[in-house]
CSV table of C-alpha atoms in Angstrom, one decimal:
chain,number,residue,atom,x,y,z
A,1,ALA,CA,213.7,-15.4,169.0
A,2,PHE,CA,215.1,-16.9,171.9
A,3,ASN,CA,214.2,-16.6,176.2
A,4,ARG,CA,217.2,-17.8,178.1
A,5,ARG,CA,218.6,-17.2,181.2
A,6,TYR,CA,222.2,-17.5,182.2
A,7,ASP,CA,223.9,-18.7,185.4
A,8,LEU,CA,227.6,-17.1,184.7
A,9,PHE,CA,230.2,-19.4,185.4
A,10,GLY,CA,227.9,-21.8,186.6
A,11,GLN,CA,228.1,-20.8,190.5
A,12,GLN,CA,224.4,-20.0,190.8
A,13,TYR,CA,224.7,-16.4,192.8
A,14,GLY,CA,222.4,-13.5,191.8
A,15,GLN,CA,223.5,-11.7,188.8
A,16,PHE,CA,221.4,-8.3,187.3
A,17,ALA,CA,222.5,-7.6,183.2
A,18,TYR,CA,222.2,-3.9,183.1
A,19,SER,CA,223.0,-3.3,179.0
A,20,ILE,CA,223.2,-4.8,175.7
A,21,GLU,CA,224.6,-4.2,172.3
A,22,GLN,CA,224.3,-5.3,169.2
A,23,ASN,CA,227.1,-6.9,167.5
A,24,GLY,CA,227.0,-6.2,164.0
A,25,ALA,CA,223.9,-9.3,162.9
A,26,ASP,CA,225.6,-12.4,164.3
A,27,GLY,CA,225.2,-11.8,168.2
A,28,TYR,CA,225.3,-9.8,171.1
A,29,ALA,CA,227.3,-8.0,174.1
A,30,VAL,CA,225.7,-8.4,177.5
A,31,VAL,CA,226.9,-6.3,180.2
A,32,ALA,CA,225.9,-7.6,183.8
A,33,ASN,CA,227.0,-8.0,187.7
A,34,THR,CA,227.5,-11.3,189.3
A,35,ASN,CA,229.1,-12.4,192.2
A,36,TYR,CA,232.3,-14.9,191.8
A,37,ASP,CA,233.4,-16.8,194.2
A,38,ASP,CA,237.2,-17.8,194.0
A,39,SER,CA,237.5,-19.9,197.0
A,40,VAL,CA,239.2,-16.9,198.6
A,41,TYR,CA,237.0,-14.0,198.0
A,42,LEU,CA,233.7,-13.9,197.3
A,43,TYR,CA,233.8,-10.6,194.6
A,44,ILE,CA,231.2,-8.7,192.8
A,45,THR,CA,231.8,-8.0,189.3
A,46,ALA,CA,231.2,-6.8,186.1
A,47,ALA,CA,231.1,-9.8,183.9
A,48,LEU,CA,230.4,-9.5,180.0
A,49,ILE,CA,228.5,-12.4,177.9
A,50,ARG,CA,229.1,-12.8,174.2
A,51,LEU,CA,225.7,-14.2,172.6
A,52,ASN,CA,225.1,-15.9,169.0
A,53,ALA,CA,222.3,-14.7,167.3
A,54,GLN,CA,220.5,-17.7,168.7
A,55,GLY,CA,221.0,-17.0,172.5
A,56,ASP,CA,224.0,-19.3,172.6
A,57,VAL,CA,226.8,-18.1,174.7
A,58,LEU,CA,230.0,-17.6,173.1
A,59,SER,CA,232.2,-16.2,176.0
A,60,GLU,CA,231.7,-15.3,180.0
A,61,SER,CA,234.2,-12.7,181.0
A,62,LYS,CA,235.0,-10.8,184.4
A,63,MET,CA,236.7,-7.8,185.7
A,64,LEU,CA,238.4,-8.6,188.9
A,65,TYR,CA,240.9,-6.2,190.1
A,66,GLY,CA,242.7,-6.1,193.3
A,67,MET,CA,240.6,-6.9,196.4
A,68,SER,CA,238.1,-4.4,195.0
A,69,SER,CA,234.1,-5.6,193.8
A,70,VAL,CA,233.7,-3.9,190.1
A,71,TYR,CA,230.2,-2.7,189.0
A,72,GLY,CA,229.0,-1.8,186.1
A,73,GLY,CA,226.6,1.1,185.7
A,74,TRP,CA,223.1,1.7,185.2
A,75,ALA,CA,221.0,1.2,182.1
A,76,ASN,CA,222.7,1.7,178.6
A,77,ASN,CA,226.4,1.7,180.8
A,78,SER,CA,228.1,0.2,177.7
A,79,VAL,CA,229.5,1.1,174.2
A,80,LEU,CA,230.9,-1.0,171.3
A,81,ALA,CA,234.2,0.2,169.9
A,82,SER,CA,235.1,-0.1,166.3
A,83,ASP,CA,237.8,-3.0,167.2
A,84,GLY,CA,234.1,-5.4,168.3
A,85,GLY,CA,235.2,-5.1,171.9
A,86,VAL,CA,233.0,-3.3,174.2
A,87,THR,CA,233.5,-0.9,177.1
A,88,ILE,CA,231.5,-0.2,180.5
A,89,GLY,CA,231.1,2.4,182.9
A,90,GLY,CA,230.8,2.1,186.3
A,91,ASN,CA,232.8,1.9,189.6
A,92,THR,CA,235.3,0.3,191.9
A,93,TYR,CA,235.0,-0.9,195.8
A,94,PRO,CA,237.7,-1.5,197.8
A,95,PRO,CA,237.4,-2.6,201.1
A,96,SER,CA,238.5,0.8,202.1
A,97,GLY,CA,234.7,1.4,201.1
A,98,ILE,CA,235.8,4.3,198.9
A,99,GLN,CA,234.1,3.8,195.6
A,100,GLN,CA,235.5,4.9,192.6
A,101,ALA,CA,234.1,5.4,189.2
A,102,ALA,CA,235.7,3.2,186.7
A,103,ILE,CA,236.1,2.6,182.7
A,104,ILE,CA,236.1,-1.1,182.1
A,105,ARG,CA,237.5,-2.2,178.7
A,106,TYR,CA,237.0,-5.6,177.2
A,107,ALA,CA,238.8,-6.9,174.2
A,108,ALA,CA,236.5,-8.4,171.1
A,109,ASN,CA,237.1,-12.0,171.9
A,110,GLY,CA,235.3,-11.1,175.8
A,111,ASP,CA,239.1,-10.8,177.1
A,112,SER,CA,239.4,-8.0,180.0
A,113,LEU,CA,242.3,-5.5,178.6
A,114,TRP,CA,242.0,-2.9,181.1
A,115,LEU,CA,240.3,-0.8,183.7
A,116,ARG,CA,240.8,3.2,185.0
A,117,GLU,CA,239.4,4.5,188.0
A,118,TYR,CA,238.5,8.0,188.5
A,119,GLY,CA,237.9,10.4,191.4
A,120,HIS,CA,239.2,11.5,194.7
A,121,GLU,CA,240.1,9.2,198.2
A,122,ASP,CA,237.6,10.7,200.1
A,123,ASP,CA,234.9,10.9,198.1
A,124,SER,CA,232.8,8.1,196.4
A,125,TRP,CA,232.4,8.4,192.5
A,126,LEU,CA,230.4,6.5,191.0
A,127,GLY,CA,230.4,5.9,186.9
A,128,ARG,CA,227.0,5.7,185.3
A,129,GLN,CA,227.3,5.7,181.6
A,130,VAL,CA,230.1,5.8,179.1
A,131,ASN,CA,229.7,6.8,175.7
A,132,ARG,CA,232.6,6.9,173.0
A,133,THR,CA,233.6,10.7,171.8
A,134,LYS,CA,234.5,11.6,168.3
A,135,ASP,CA,238.2,12.1,169.1
A,136,GLY,CA,238.3,8.0,169.9
A,137,GLY,CA,238.4,8.8,173.6
A,138,TYR,CA,235.3,7.8,175.8
A,139,ILE,CA,233.5,10.4,178.2
A,140,LEU,CA,231.9,8.9,181.9
A,141,ALA,CA,229.0,10.3,184.3
A,142,GLY,CA,227.9,9.3,187.0
A,143,GLU,CA,227.5,11.6,190.8
A,144,ALA,CA,230.4,11.7,193.3
A,145,ALA,CA,229.4,12.3,197.2
A,146,ASP,CA,231.6,13.5,199.8
A,147,ALA,CA,232.8,11.2,203.0
A,148,SER,CA,229.2,12.7,204.8
A,149,GLY,CA,227.3,11.6,202.0
A,150,ASP,CA,225.3,14.8,202.1
A,151,PHE,CA,226.3,16.0,199.6
A,152,VAL,CA,226.2,14.3,196.1
A,153,GLU,CA,226.9,16.0,192.7
A,154,ALA,CA,227.1,15.1,189.0
A,155,PHE,CA,230.5,14.4,187.3
A,156,LEU,CA,231.9,14.3,183.7
A,157,VAL,CA,235.5,12.9,183.2
A,158,LYS,CA,237.1,12.9,179.4
A,159,THR,CA,239.9,10.2,178.8
A,160,ASP,CA,241.6,9.5,175.8
A,161,ASN,CA,241.2,5.9,174.0
A,162,VAL,CA,243.0,3.9,177.1
A,163,GLY,CA,241.6,6.0,179.7
A,164,ASN,CA,243.7,8.4,180.5
A,165,VAL,CA,242.1,11.8,181.6
A,166,GLN,CA,242.3,14.9,179.3
A,167,TRP,CA,240.0,16.8,181.7
């Protein structure tokens, strides 16, 4: 058993864990959001923390995506892949302020592999949860709001195994 606090990347910024997946009997994958300062831009980014069974950090990874902040979705927003990697449902937030839903894929060792965005350029889309589908692809659920923010509706996006939209 363990009870620990973690400071991702040693930068002492606010951090929020949203999802945890047990990776076999030997560890955990924790999805979090954190600030990350690269001395040019202060990002809010999705992060993946790999822990062993005792709670020791094996790796910390972030998803930097252009000048956009990247957020993981809400609770239970991740899914383990058969290769040991982790996939996160969430969204990007560029300087323009128009959010786009996103699927973020990490490798088994924690390296960021890819990020795909979904939505329409005039509407804000927020990805909340992703799941694997029986055909090996993904399905992302979330909410979309028109530019005025007055109209909000649910959305689903079905993709193949590398995030290409199928419907």
